[in-house]
Amino acid sequence: MSNILSVLNSNSLEIAVNKHSNLLIIGKASTNYCYNTITYCNDYNNVLNNYGNSDLSNAFKVAQDNGVEDIFLLNIKSNDDYFLIIETLKQNDFTYIAPINTLLSDYYYDKNNNNKKTYYAEYLLKEINNNDSIFIFTDKHANLYEDQLAYLKDMNFLSKEITNNIVSSKCKENLIFVANNLKNYTMSNLILAIALCTTDISLYPTSNFGPALFLIDQYDDTYNFAYFKNHTDIDTTVENLLNFKDVSIEKIVTVQRIIKMIKREMDFSEFHGRLYNEYQRLLIYKKIEKYLSSLLDYVIYNYDIISIDPYKDPNNPCTIIVVCILEVWPKNCLEKCSIKIGVEVG
């Protein structure tokens, strides 16, 4: 199966985009160009001309210079613009989304919920639960702190606050928090997103991170957040790479990448509109089996197709939803993961 999807750029031209390694950067420009509108960009000079010398333009250059091929930009002026663009974000399944001017600790008071203190990351995660886009956030830079103890105290407090606030969210695996402790970069979430975009899914994400601030390691308390670590014999690495999902093997980002790749590749559009019967079920089974077998010794080392069962859509009795339950054993992992995919036919 192809790992390319087609999108329309601002000139309504169709472009082939890798659906496993594209990046949406959300941030501030110094112009009003395409305000609150997503654009596909591939030339820095055009970006600089359109968005001006700005955080958004600079982020694009860093991403492109470090090998990201498919970059989308979204020009917002303030965090409140998320309320205006939320429907657009819902309709697009980006691989990674990196807000460069919004911190994980940024919040507002929700007038529709008794003025409850609500984090913007919490709002995004709750609203966008129909696609597999992963939000990567960071927070205050480590160079603002006098010592490591104070820094870790704040990051742990924030991480636990977010964890407690997203208890009811369905897609907690779609949020990653990385400590902002790279010396040469102001927003480390962008750098992590770049590493995830440019590293093959079968490998642990690496990049030219440069030196990290503070000597954080596995013996420190790092609750639900990743961090960058210096080494004497190898380059800087990203450690504790977890999402906010409850404790399970799918909390590990490298495992979740494999699951999302499989879900994105399970395209059953050719079955839409067909009358469901046992033959259609067999074709679906064979398609799944062919794809999963192609992944053996690449990103998985075993799989099992548990069930393929039809159900009537409660909202549309004339439509049949075929629910496929799969189990896969990801590479470098002793536990299995369950994947549920719905196929609309009939």
CSV table of C-alpha atoms in Angstrom, one decimal:
chain,number,residue,atom,x,y,z
A,1,MET,CA,0.0,0.0,0.0
A,2,SER,CA,1.1,3.5,-0.7
A,3,ASN,CA,2.2,5.7,2.2
A,4,ILE,CA,1.4,8.9,0.2
A,5,LEU,CA,-1.7,11.0,0.6
A,6,SER,CA,-2.9,13.8,-1.7
A,7,VAL,CA,-3.6,17.3,-0.4
A,8,LEU,CA,-4.4,20.6,-2.0
A,9,ASN,CA,-2.0,23.5,-1.6
A,10,SER,CA,-3.0,27.2,-1.5
A,11,ASN,CA,-3.1,27.2,-5.3
A,12,SER,CA,-5.5,24.2,-5.4
A,13,LEU,CA,-2.8,22.0,-6.9
A,14,GLU,CA,-2.7,18.4,-5.7
A,15,ILE,CA,0.5,17.4,-3.9
A,16,ALA,CA,1.7,14.0,-2.8
A,17,VAL,CA,2.4,14.1,0.9
A,18,ASN,CA,3.8,11.3,3.1
A,19,LYS,CA,1.0,10.6,5.6
A,20,HIS,CA,3.5,9.1,8.1
A,21,SER,CA,5.9,12.0,8.4
A,22,ASN,CA,4.3,15.3,7.7
A,23,LEU,CA,4.4,18.2,10.1
A,24,LEU,CA,2.0,21.1,10.9
A,25,ILE,CA,3.7,24.0,12.7
A,26,ILE,CA,1.4,26.4,14.4
A,27,GLY,CA,2.7,29.8,15.4
A,28,LYS,CA,3.0,33.6,14.9
A,29,ALA,CA,3.9,35.3,11.7
A,30,SER,CA,4.8,39.0,11.4
A,31,THR,CA,2.2,39.4,8.6
A,32,ASN,CA,-1.5,38.5,8.2
A,33,TYR,CA,-0.8,36.1,5.3
A,34,CYS,CA,-3.2,33.2,5.4
A,35,TYR,CA,-4.3,34.1,9.0
A,36,ASN,CA,-5.9,31.1,10.6
A,37,THR,CA,-5.5,29.1,7.3
A,38,ILE,CA,-3.3,26.0,6.8
A,39,THR,CA,-0.8,26.2,3.9
A,40,TYR,CA,1.6,23.7,2.4
A,41,CYS,CA,5.1,25.2,2.0
A,42,ASN,CA,8.3,23.9,0.4
A,43,ASP,CA,10.4,27.0,-0.3
A,44,TYR,CA,11.9,29.1,2.5
A,45,ASN,CA,12.2,32.3,0.4
A,46,ASN,CA,8.4,32.2,-0.3
A,47,VAL,CA,7.7,31.5,3.4
A,48,LEU,CA,9.9,34.5,4.4
A,49,ASN,CA,8.2,36.7,1.9
A,50,ASN,CA,4.7,35.6,2.9
A,51,TYR,CA,5.1,35.3,6.7
A,52,GLY,CA,7.9,37.8,7.3
A,53,ASN,CA,10.8,37.4,9.6
A,54,SER,CA,9.0,35.6,12.3
A,55,ASP,CA,8.8,32.6,14.7
A,56,LEU,CA,6.8,30.7,12.1
A,57,SER,CA,9.3,31.4,9.3
A,58,ASN,CA,12.2,30.5,11.5
A,59,ALA,CA,10.6,27.2,12.5
A,60,PHE,CA,9.9,26.3,8.9
A,61,LYS,CA,13.6,26.8,8.1
A,62,VAL,CA,14.8,24.7,11.0
A,63,ALA,CA,12.4,21.9,10.0
A,64,GLN,CA,13.4,22.0,6.3
A,65,ASP,CA,17.1,22.3,7.1
A,66,ASN,CA,16.8,19.2,9.2
A,67,GLY,CA,15.2,17.1,6.6
A,68,VAL,CA,11.4,17.4,7.0
A,69,GLU,CA,9.9,17.1,3.5
A,70,ASP,CA,6.2,17.8,4.0
A,71,ILE,CA,5.6,21.0,6.1
A,72,PHE,CA,2.4,22.8,6.7
A,73,LEU,CA,2.1,26.2,8.4
A,74,LEU,CA,-0.7,27.8,10.4
A,75,ASN,CA,-0.5,31.5,11.2
A,76,ILE,CA,-2.2,32.4,14.5
A,77,LYS,CA,-2.0,35.6,16.5
A,78,SER,CA,-3.0,34.3,19.9
A,79,ASN,CA,-4.0,31.1,21.7
A,80,ASP,CA,-7.6,32.1,21.4
A,81,ASP,CA,-7.4,31.5,17.7
A,82,TYR,CA,-7.5,27.8,18.5
A,83,PHE,CA,-11.3,28.2,19.0
A,84,LEU,CA,-11.5,29.5,15.5
A,85,ILE,CA,-9.4,26.9,13.8
A,86,ILE,CA,-10.6,23.8,15.7
A,87,GLU,CA,-12.9,22.6,13.0
A,88,THR,CA,-10.1,22.8,10.4
A,89,LEU,CA,-7.8,20.8,12.6
A,90,LYS,CA,-10.5,18.2,13.1
A,91,GLN,CA,-10.8,17.7,9.4
A,92,ASN,CA,-7.1,17.1,8.8
A,93,ASP,CA,-5.0,14.1,9.9
A,94,PHE,CA,-1.5,15.5,10.3
A,95,THR,CA,1.2,13.1,11.6
A,96,TYR,CA,2.6,15.6,14.0
A,97,ILE,CA,1.5,19.1,15.2
A,98,ALA,CA,4.0,21.4,16.9
A,99,PRO,CA,2.7,24.7,18.4
A,100,ILE,CA,5.7,26.9,18.7
A,101,ASN,CA,4.2,29.9,20.6
A,102,THR,CA,1.9,27.9,22.9
A,103,LEU,CA,3.2,26.3,26.0
A,104,LEU,CA,1.7,23.3,27.7
A,105,SER,CA,1.1,25.5,30.7
A,106,ASP,CA,-1.0,28.0,28.8
A,107,TYR,CA,-4.6,28.0,29.9
A,108,TYR,CA,-7.9,30.0,29.8
A,109,TYR,CA,-11.1,30.0,31.9
A,110,ASP,CA,-13.9,28.2,30.1
A,111,LYS,CA,-17.0,30.3,30.3
A,112,ASN,CA,-19.1,27.3,29.1
A,113,ASN,CA,-17.9,25.2,32.0
A,114,ASN,CA,-18.2,27.4,35.2
A,115,ASN,CA,-15.0,29.3,34.3
A,116,LYS,CA,-13.0,26.1,34.8
A,117,LYS,CA,-9.3,26.6,34.3
A,118,THR,CA,-8.6,24.7,31.1
A,119,TYR,CA,-5.3,24.2,29.3
A,120,TYR,CA,-5.2,24.8,25.6
A,121,ALA,CA,-3.6,21.4,25.1
A,122,GLU,CA,-6.5,19.8,27.1
A,123,TYR,CA,-9.0,21.6,24.8
A,124,LEU,CA,-7.3,20.5,21.6
A,125,LEU,CA,-7.1,16.9,22.8
A,126,LYS,CA,-10.7,16.8,23.8
A,127,GLU,CA,-12.0,18.4,20.6
A,128,ILE,CA,-9.8,16.5,18.1
A,129,ASN,CA,-10.6,12.9,18.8
A,130,ASN,CA,-11.5,11.7,15.3
A,131,ASN,CA,-8.0,11.6,13.8
A,132,ASP,CA,-4.5,10.4,14.8
A,133,SER,CA,-2.7,13.7,14.8
A,134,ILE,CA,-0.1,13.9,17.6
A,135,PHE,CA,0.4,17.2,19.4
A,136,ILE,CA,3.9,17.8,20.7
A,137,PHE,CA,4.1,20.5,23.4
A,138,THR,CA,6.9,21.9,25.5
A,139,ASP,CA,7.1,24.6,28.2
A,140,LYS,CA,9.4,27.1,29.7
A,141,HIS,CA,13.0,26.8,28.7
A,142,ALA,CA,15.4,25.2,31.2
A,143,ASN,CA,17.7,28.3,31.0
A,144,LEU,CA,15.2,30.2,33.1
A,145,TYR,CA,15.8,28.0,36.1
A,146,GLU,CA,18.7,28.2,38.6
A,147,ASP,CA,19.0,24.5,39.1
A,148,GLN,CA,17.7,21.2,37.9
A,149,LEU,CA,15.7,20.4,41.0
A,150,ALA,CA,13.5,23.5,40.5
A,151,TYR,CA,13.1,22.8,36.9
A,152,LEU,CA,12.0,19.2,37.4
A,153,LYS,CA,9.7,20.2,40.2
A,154,ASP,CA,7.8,22.6,37.8
A,155,MET,CA,7.7,20.1,34.9
A,156,ASN,CA,6.5,17.3,37.0
A,157,PHE,CA,3.8,19.5,38.6
A,158,LEU,CA,2.6,20.6,35.1
A,159,SER,CA,2.7,17.1,33.7
A,160,LYS,CA,0.6,15.8,36.6
A,161,GLU,CA,-1.9,18.7,36.2
A,162,ILE,CA,-2.4,17.9,32.5
A,163,THR,CA,-2.7,14.2,33.3
A,164,ASN,CA,-5.4,14.8,35.9
A,165,ASN,CA,-7.3,17.2,33.5
A,166,ILE,CA,-7.4,14.9,30.5
A,167,VAL,CA,-8.9,11.9,32.4
A,168,SER,CA,-12.0,11.9,30.3
A,169,SER,CA,-10.2,12.4,26.9
A,170,LYS,CA,-10.4,9.5,24.5
A,171,CYS,CA,-7.1,10.0,22.7
A,172,LYS,CA,-4.5,10.6,25.4
A,173,GLU,CA,-1.9,8.9,23.3
A,174,ASN,CA,-2.1,11.9,20.9
A,175,LEU,CA,-0.3,14.2,23.4
A,176,ILE,CA,3.5,14.3,24.0
A,177,PHE,CA,5.2,16.7,26.4
A,178,VAL,CA,9.0,17.2,26.0
A,179,ALA,CA,11.2,19.2,28.4
A,180,ASN,CA,12.5,22.4,26.8
A,181,ASN,CA,16.1,21.6,27.8
A,182,LEU,CA,18.1,21.9,24.5
A,183,LYS,CA,20.7,24.6,24.7
A,184,ASN,CA,20.5,25.7,21.0
A,185,TYR,CA,16.8,25.7,20.5
A,186,THR,CA,14.0,27.8,22.1
A,187,MET,CA,11.2,25.2,21.4
A,188,SER,CA,12.3,21.6,21.8
A,189,ASN,CA,8.9,20.3,20.7
A,190,LEU,CA,9.7,21.4,17.2
A,191,ILE,CA,13.0,19.5,17.3
A,192,LEU,CA,11.4,16.3,18.6
A,193,ALA,CA,8.8,16.6,15.9
A,194,ILE,CA,11.6,16.9,13.3
A,195,ALA,CA,13.3,13.8,14.7
A,196,LEU,CA,10.0,11.8,14.5
A,197,CYS,CA,9.4,12.9,11.0
A,198,THR,CA,12.9,12.1,9.7
A,199,THR,CA,13.5,8.8,11.5
A,200,ASP,CA,12.1,5.6,10.0
A,201,ILE,CA,9.3,4.2,12.0
A,202,SER,CA,11.3,1.0,12.7
A,203,LEU,CA,14.0,3.0,14.4
A,204,TYR,CA,14.3,5.1,17.6
A,205,PRO,CA,14.1,8.8,16.8
A,206,THR,CA,17.4,10.6,16.5
A,207,SER,CA,18.6,13.9,15.2
A,208,ASN,CA,21.3,16.5,15.6
A,209,PHE,CA,19.9,17.8,18.9
A,210,GLY,CA,23.0,19.5,20.2
A,211,PRO,CA,23.8,19.8,23.9
A,212,ALA,CA,21.2,19.6,26.6
A,213,LEU,CA,20.9,21.7,29.7
A,214,PHE,CA,20.9,19.9,33.1
A,215,LEU,CA,22.0,16.3,33.6
A,216,ILE,CA,18.5,14.6,33.7
A,217,ASP,CA,18.6,10.8,33.6
A,218,GLN,CA,16.5,7.8,34.5
A,219,TYR,CA,17.0,8.2,38.2
A,220,ASP,CA,15.2,11.5,38.2
A,221,ASP,CA,11.5,11.9,38.7
A,222,THR,CA,10.2,12.6,35.1
A,223,TYR,CA,6.4,12.1,35.2
A,224,ASN,CA,4.9,11.7,31.7
A,225,PHE,CA,7.5,13.9,29.9
A,226,ALA,CA,10.4,13.3,27.6
A,227,TYR,CA,13.8,15.0,28.0
A,228,PHE,CA,17.1,15.4,26.2
A,229,LYS,CA,20.2,13.8,27.7
A,230,ASN,CA,23.9,14.4,27.1
A,231,HIS,CA,26.4,11.5,26.7
A,232,THR,CA,30.1,11.3,26.7
A,233,ASP,CA,30.4,8.7,24.0
A,234,ILE,CA,27.4,9.3,21.7
A,235,ASP,CA,25.3,12.3,20.6
A,236,THR,CA,22.5,13.8,22.7
A,237,THR,CA,19.4,11.6,22.8
A,238,VAL,CA,15.7,12.0,23.7
A,239,GLU,CA,14.7,9.8,26.7
A,240,ASN,CA,11.5,8.8,28.5
A,241,LEU,CA,9.6,9.1,25.2
A,242,LEU,CA,6.0,8.6,26.4
A,243,ASN,CA,2.6,10.0,25.7
A,244,PHE,CA,-0.3,10.6,28.2
A,245,LYS,CA,-2.1,7.3,27.7
A,246,ASP,CA,-2.8,5.3,30.8
A,247,VAL,CA,-0.1,2.8,31.7
A,248,SER,CA,0.2,0.3,28.9
A,249,ILE,CA,2.6,-0.7,26.2
A,250,GLU,CA,0.9,1.9,23.9
A,251,LYS,CA,2.1,4.7,26.2
A,252,ILE,CA,5.6,4.3,24.5
A,253,VAL,CA,5.7,6.6,21.6
A,254,THR,CA,7.8,4.3,19.4
A,255,VAL,CA,5.1,1.6,19.8
A,256,GLN,CA,2.3,4.1,19.2
A,257,ARG,CA,4.0,5.2,15.9
A,258,ILE,CA,3.8,1.6,14.6
A,259,ILE,CA,0.1,1.4,15.6
A,260,LYS,CA,-0.7,4.7,13.9
A,261,MET,CA,1.1,3.6,10.8
A,262,ILE,CA,-1.0,0.5,10.5
A,263,LYS,CA,-4.2,2.3,11.1
A,264,ARG,CA,-3.4,4.9,8.5
A,265,GLU,CA,-2.5,2.3,5.9
A,266,MET,CA,-5.7,0.4,6.5
A,267,ASP,CA,-7.6,2.1,3.6
A,268,PHE,CA,-10.8,0.3,2.7
A,269,SER,CA,-12.3,2.9,0.5
A,270,GLU,CA,-12.8,0.4,-2.3
A,271,PHE,CA,-15.5,-1.3,-0.1
A,272,HIS,CA,-17.6,1.8,0.4
A,273,GLY,CA,-21.0,1.4,-1.3
A,274,ARG,CA,-20.7,-2.3,-1.8
A,275,LEU,CA,-23.4,-4.7,-0.7
A,276,TYR,CA,-22.0,-6.6,2.3
A,277,ASN,CA,-21.7,-10.3,2.1
A,278,GLU,CA,-19.3,-13.1,3.1
A,279,TYR,CA,-17.2,-12.5,0.0
A,280,GLN,CA,-16.6,-8.9,1.0
A,281,ARG,CA,-15.6,-10.0,4.5
A,282,LEU,CA,-13.1,-12.4,2.9
A,283,LEU,CA,-11.6,-9.7,0.7
A,284,ILE,CA,-11.2,-7.5,3.7
A,285,TYR,CA,-9.5,-10.3,5.6
A,286,LYS,CA,-7.1,-11.0,2.8
A,287,LYS,CA,-6.2,-7.3,2.4
A,288,ILE,CA,-5.4,-7.0,6.1
A,289,GLU,CA,-3.4,-10.2,6.1
A,290,LYS,CA,-1.4,-9.1,3.0
A,291,TYR,CA,-0.5,-5.8,4.6
A,292,LEU,CA,0.4,-7.2,8.0
A,293,SER,CA,2.6,-9.9,6.5
A,294,SER,CA,4.5,-7.2,4.6
A,295,LEU,CA,5.4,-5.6,8.0
A,296,LEU,CA,6.9,-8.7,9.5
A,297,ASP,CA,10.6,-8.3,10.5
A,298,TYR,CA,10.2,-4.6,9.8
A,299,VAL,CA,8.0,-3.0,12.5
A,300,ILE,CA,6.3,-6.1,13.9
A,301,TYR,CA,7.4,-9.7,14.5
A,302,ASN,CA,3.9,-11.3,14.7
A,303,TYR,CA,0.2,-10.6,14.2
A,304,ASP,CA,-3.2,-12.1,14.6
A,305,ILE,CA,-6.5,-11.2,13.0
A,306,ILE,CA,-8.9,-11.8,15.8
A,307,SER,CA,-12.2,-11.0,14.2
A,308,ILE,CA,-14.0,-9.3,11.3
A,309,ASP,CA,-17.6,-8.8,12.2
A,310,PRO,CA,-20.5,-6.7,10.6
A,311,TYR,CA,-22.7,-4.3,12.6
A,312,LYS,CA,-25.5,-2.1,11.5
A,313,ASP,CA,-24.8,1.6,11.9
A,314,PRO,CA,-27.2,2.9,14.6
A,315,ASN,CA,-27.3,6.3,12.9
A,316,ASN,CA,-27.9,4.8,9.5
A,317,PRO,CA,-29.6,1.4,9.4
A,318,CYS,CA,-28.8,1.1,5.6
A,319,THR,CA,-25.0,1.1,6.4
A,320,ILE,CA,-23.0,-1.8,7.6
A,321,ILE,CA,-19.8,-1.2,9.7
A,322,VAL,CA,-17.3,-4.0,9.5
A,323,VAL,CA,-15.3,-4.0,12.7
A,324,CYS,CA,-11.8,-5.5,12.4
A,325,ILE,CA,-9.9,-6.5,15.6
A,326,LEU,CA,-6.2,-7.1,15.2
A,327,GLU,CA,-3.3,-7.9,17.5
A,328,VAL,CA,0.2,-7.1,16.6
A,329,TRP,CA,3.5,-7.6,18.4
A,330,PRO,CA,5.6,-4.5,17.7
A,331,LYS,CA,9.4,-4.6,17.1
A,332,ASN,CA,11.5,-4.6,20.2
A,333,CYS,CA,8.4,-5.2,22.4
A,334,LEU,CA,7.4,-8.4,24.3
A,335,GLU,CA,3.7,-7.4,24.6
A,336,LYS,CA,1.0,-7.3,22.0
A,337,CYS,CA,-1.2,-4.4,21.0
A,338,SER,CA,-4.8,-4.5,20.0
A,339,ILE,CA,-6.0,-2.4,17.0
A,340,LYS,CA,-9.6,-1.8,16.2
A,341,ILE,CA,-10.6,-0.6,12.7
A,342,GLY,CA,-14.1,0.2,11.3
A,343,VAL,CA,-14.9,-0.3,7.6
A,344,GLU,CA,-18.0,1.3,6.3
A,345,VAL,CA,-19.7,-0.8,3.5
A,346,GLY,CA,-23.3,-1.3,2.3
